[in-house]
PDB file of C-alpha atoms in Angstrom:
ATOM      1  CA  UNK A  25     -42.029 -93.715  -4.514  1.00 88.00           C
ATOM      2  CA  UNK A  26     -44.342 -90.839  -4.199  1.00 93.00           C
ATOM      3  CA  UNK A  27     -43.910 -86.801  -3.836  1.00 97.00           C
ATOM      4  CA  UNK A  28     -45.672 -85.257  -0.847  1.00 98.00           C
ATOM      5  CA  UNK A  29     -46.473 -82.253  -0.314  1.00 98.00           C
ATOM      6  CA  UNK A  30     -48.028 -80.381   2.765  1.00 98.00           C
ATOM      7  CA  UNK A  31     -50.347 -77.655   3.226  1.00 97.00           C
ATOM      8  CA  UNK A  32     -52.488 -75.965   6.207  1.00 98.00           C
ATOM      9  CA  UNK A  33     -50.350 -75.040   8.705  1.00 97.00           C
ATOM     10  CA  UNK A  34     -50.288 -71.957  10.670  1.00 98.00           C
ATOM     11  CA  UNK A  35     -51.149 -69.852  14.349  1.00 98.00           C
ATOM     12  CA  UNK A  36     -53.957 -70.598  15.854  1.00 98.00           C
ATOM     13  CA  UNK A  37     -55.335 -69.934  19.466  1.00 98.00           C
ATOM     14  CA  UNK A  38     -55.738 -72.934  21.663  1.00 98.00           C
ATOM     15  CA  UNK A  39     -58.946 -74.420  21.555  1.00 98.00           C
ATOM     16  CA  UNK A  40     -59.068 -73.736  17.845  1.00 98.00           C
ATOM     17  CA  UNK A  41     -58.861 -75.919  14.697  1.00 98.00           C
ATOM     18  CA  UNK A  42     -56.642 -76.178  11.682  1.00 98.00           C
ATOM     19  CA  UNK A  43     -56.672 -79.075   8.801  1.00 98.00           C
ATOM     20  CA  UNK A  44     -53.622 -80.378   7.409  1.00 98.00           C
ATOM     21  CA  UNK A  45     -53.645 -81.448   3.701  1.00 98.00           C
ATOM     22  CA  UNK A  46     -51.163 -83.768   1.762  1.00 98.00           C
ATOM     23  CA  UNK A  47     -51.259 -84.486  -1.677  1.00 98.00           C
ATOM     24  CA  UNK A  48     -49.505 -87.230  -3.137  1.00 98.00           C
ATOM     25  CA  UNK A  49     -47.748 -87.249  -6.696  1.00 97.00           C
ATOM     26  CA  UNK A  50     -49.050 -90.965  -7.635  1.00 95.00           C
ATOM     27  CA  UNK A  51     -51.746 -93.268  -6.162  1.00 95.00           C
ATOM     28  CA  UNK A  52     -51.731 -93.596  -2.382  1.00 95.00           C
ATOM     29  CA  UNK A  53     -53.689 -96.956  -2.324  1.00 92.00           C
ATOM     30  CA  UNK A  54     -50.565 -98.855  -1.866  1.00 90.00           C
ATOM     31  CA  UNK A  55     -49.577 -97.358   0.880  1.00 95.00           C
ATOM     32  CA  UNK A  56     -49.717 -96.769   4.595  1.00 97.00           C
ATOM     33  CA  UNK A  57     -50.248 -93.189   5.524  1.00 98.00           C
ATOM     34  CA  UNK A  58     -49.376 -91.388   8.337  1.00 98.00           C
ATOM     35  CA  UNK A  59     -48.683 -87.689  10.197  1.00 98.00           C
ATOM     36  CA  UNK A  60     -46.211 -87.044  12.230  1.00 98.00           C
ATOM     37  CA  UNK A  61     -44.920 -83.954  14.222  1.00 98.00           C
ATOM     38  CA  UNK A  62     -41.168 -82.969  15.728  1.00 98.00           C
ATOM     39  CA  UNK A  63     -41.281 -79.902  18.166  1.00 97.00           C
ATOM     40  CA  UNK A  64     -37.966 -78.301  19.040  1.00 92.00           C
ATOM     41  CA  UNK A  65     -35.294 -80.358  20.948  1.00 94.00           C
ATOM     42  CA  UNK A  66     -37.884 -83.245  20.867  1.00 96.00           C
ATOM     43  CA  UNK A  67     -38.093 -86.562  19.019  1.00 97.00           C
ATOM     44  CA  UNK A  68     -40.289 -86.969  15.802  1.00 97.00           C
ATOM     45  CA  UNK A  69     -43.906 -88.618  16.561  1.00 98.00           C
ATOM     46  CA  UNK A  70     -46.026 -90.428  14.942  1.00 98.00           C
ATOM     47  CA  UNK A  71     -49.773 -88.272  15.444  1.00 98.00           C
ATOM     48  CA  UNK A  72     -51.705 -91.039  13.050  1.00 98.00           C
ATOM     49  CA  UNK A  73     -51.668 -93.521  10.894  1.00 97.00           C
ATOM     50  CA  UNK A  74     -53.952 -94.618   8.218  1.00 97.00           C
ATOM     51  CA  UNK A  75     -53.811 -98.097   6.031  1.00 96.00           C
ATOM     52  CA  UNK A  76     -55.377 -98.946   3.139  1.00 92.00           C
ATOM     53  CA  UNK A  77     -58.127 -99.937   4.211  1.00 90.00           C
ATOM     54  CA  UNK A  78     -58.904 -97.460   6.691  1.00 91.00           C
ATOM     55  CA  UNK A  79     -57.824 -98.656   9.755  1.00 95.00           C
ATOM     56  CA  UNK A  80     -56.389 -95.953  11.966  1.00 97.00           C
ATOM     57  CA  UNK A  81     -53.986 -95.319  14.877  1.00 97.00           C
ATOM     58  CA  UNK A  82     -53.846 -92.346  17.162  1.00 98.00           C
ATOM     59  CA  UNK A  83     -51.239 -91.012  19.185  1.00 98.00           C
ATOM     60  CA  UNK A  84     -52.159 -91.575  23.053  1.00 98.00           C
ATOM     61  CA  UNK A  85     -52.317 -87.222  23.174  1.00 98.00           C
ATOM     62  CA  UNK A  86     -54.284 -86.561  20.284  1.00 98.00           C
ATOM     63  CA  UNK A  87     -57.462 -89.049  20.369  1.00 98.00           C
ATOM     64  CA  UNK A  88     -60.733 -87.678  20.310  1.00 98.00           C
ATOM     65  CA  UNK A  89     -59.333 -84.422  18.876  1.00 98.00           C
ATOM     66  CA  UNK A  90     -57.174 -85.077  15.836  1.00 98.00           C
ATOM     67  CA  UNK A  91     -59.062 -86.921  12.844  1.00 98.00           C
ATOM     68  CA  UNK A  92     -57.129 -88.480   9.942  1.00 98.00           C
ATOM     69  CA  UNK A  93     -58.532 -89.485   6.680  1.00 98.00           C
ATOM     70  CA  UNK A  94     -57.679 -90.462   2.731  1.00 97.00           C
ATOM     71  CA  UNK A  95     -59.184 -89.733  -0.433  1.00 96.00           C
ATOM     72  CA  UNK A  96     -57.776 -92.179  -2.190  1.00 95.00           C
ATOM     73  CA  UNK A  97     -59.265 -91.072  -5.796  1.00 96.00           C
ATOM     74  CA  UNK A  98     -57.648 -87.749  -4.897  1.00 97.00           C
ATOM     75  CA  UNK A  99     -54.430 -89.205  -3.678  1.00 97.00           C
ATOM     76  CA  UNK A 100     -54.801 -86.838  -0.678  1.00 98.00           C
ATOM     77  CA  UNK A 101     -54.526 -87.635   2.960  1.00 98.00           C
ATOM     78  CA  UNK A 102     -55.664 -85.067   5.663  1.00 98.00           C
ATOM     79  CA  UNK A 103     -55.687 -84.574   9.409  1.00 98.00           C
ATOM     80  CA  UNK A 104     -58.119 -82.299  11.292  1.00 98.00           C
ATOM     81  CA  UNK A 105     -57.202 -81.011  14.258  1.00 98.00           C
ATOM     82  CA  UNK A 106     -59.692 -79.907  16.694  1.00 98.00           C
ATOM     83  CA  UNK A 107     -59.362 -78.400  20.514  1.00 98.00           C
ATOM     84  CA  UNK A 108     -55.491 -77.746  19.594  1.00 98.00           C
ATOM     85  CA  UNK A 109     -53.534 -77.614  22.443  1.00 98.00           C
ATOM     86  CA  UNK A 110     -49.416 -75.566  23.099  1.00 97.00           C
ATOM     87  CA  UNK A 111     -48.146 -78.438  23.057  1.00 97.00           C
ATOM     88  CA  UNK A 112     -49.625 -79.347  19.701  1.00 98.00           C
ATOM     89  CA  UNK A 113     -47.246 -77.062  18.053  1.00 98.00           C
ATOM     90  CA  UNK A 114     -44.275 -78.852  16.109  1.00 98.00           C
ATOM     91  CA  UNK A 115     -43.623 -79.366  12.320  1.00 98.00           C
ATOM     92  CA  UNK A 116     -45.976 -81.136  11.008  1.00 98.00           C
ATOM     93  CA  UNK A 117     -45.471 -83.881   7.857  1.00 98.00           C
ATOM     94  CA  UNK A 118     -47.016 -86.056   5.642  1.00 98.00           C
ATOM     95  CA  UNK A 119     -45.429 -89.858   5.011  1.00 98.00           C
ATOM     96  CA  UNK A 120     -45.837 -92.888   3.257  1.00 97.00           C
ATOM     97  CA  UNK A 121     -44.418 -96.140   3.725  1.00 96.00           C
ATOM     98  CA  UNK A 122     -45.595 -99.591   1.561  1.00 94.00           C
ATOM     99  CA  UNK A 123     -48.272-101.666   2.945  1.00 93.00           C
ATOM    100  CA  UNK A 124     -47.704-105.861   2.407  1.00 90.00           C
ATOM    101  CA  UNK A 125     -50.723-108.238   1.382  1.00 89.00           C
ATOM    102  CA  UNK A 126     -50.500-108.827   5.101  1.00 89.00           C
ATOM    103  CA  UNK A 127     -51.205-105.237   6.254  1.00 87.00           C
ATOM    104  CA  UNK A 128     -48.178-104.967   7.706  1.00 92.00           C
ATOM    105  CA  UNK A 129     -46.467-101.439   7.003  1.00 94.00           C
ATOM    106  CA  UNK A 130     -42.554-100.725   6.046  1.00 93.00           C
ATOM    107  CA  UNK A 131     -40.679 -98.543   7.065  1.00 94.00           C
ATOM    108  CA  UNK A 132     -42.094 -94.639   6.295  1.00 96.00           C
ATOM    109  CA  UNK A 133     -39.320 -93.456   3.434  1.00 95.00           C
ATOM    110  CA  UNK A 134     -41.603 -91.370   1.674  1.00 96.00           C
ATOM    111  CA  UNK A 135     -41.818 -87.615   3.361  1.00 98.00           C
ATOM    112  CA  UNK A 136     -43.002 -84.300   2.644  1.00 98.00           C
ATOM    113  CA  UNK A 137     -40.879 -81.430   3.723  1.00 97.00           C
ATOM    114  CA  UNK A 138     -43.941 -80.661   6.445  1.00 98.00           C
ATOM    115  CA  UNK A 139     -45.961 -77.549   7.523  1.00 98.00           C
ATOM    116  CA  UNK A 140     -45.620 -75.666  10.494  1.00 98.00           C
ATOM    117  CA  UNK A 141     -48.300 -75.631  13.746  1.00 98.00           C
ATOM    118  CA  UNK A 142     -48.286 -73.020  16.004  1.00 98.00           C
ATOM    119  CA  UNK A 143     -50.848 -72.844  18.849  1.00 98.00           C
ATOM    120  CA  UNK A 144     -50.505 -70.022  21.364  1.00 97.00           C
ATOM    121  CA  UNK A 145     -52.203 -70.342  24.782  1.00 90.00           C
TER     122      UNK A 145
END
């Protein structure tokens, strides 16, 4: 188990940028890492996923825009957002979830208590 914590949210214009930060209470190179978002009266969604050894996943609405990456000396895990969009804005977390020997990831059952995103057209 690992604490997460958020940071980075905040209002932005559309078309602008913002970076999300998470920092982990232990080592992170156990796990798989992800971001997801839950607007209002909408499901939570995964944004992207990281593993350990760096192969990523992006949500369908967010490639090309949205970065993610790990530092995994730091135990930090980050997501840059870039050309941010109204309907980018949602609450914004951090999760981790154990990754097998086979790469396969478990269910996400570590969260942070997330950061808001506002973007106003």
């Amino acid at each position: 188990q690992v604490q997460l914590v958020e940071s980075g949210g905040g209002s932005v214009q559309a078309g602008g940028s913002l970076r999300l930060s998470c920092a982990s209470s232990g080592s992170i190179m156990g796990y798989c890492m992800g971001w997801f978002r839950q607007a209002p009266g909408k499901e939570r969604e995964a944004v992207a996923t990281i593993k350990r050894i760096g192969a990523v996943r992006y949500a369908d609405s967010v490639k090309g825009r949205f970065t993610i990456s790990k530092d995994n000396a730091k135990n930090t895990l980050s997501l840059q957002m870039d050309s941010l969009k109204s309907e980018d804005t949602a609450m914004y977390y951090c999760a981790a979830a154990h990754e097998d020997d086979w790469g396969r990831c478990d269910e996400y059952n570590n969260w942070g208590q997330g950061t808001q995103v506002t973007v106003s057209s």
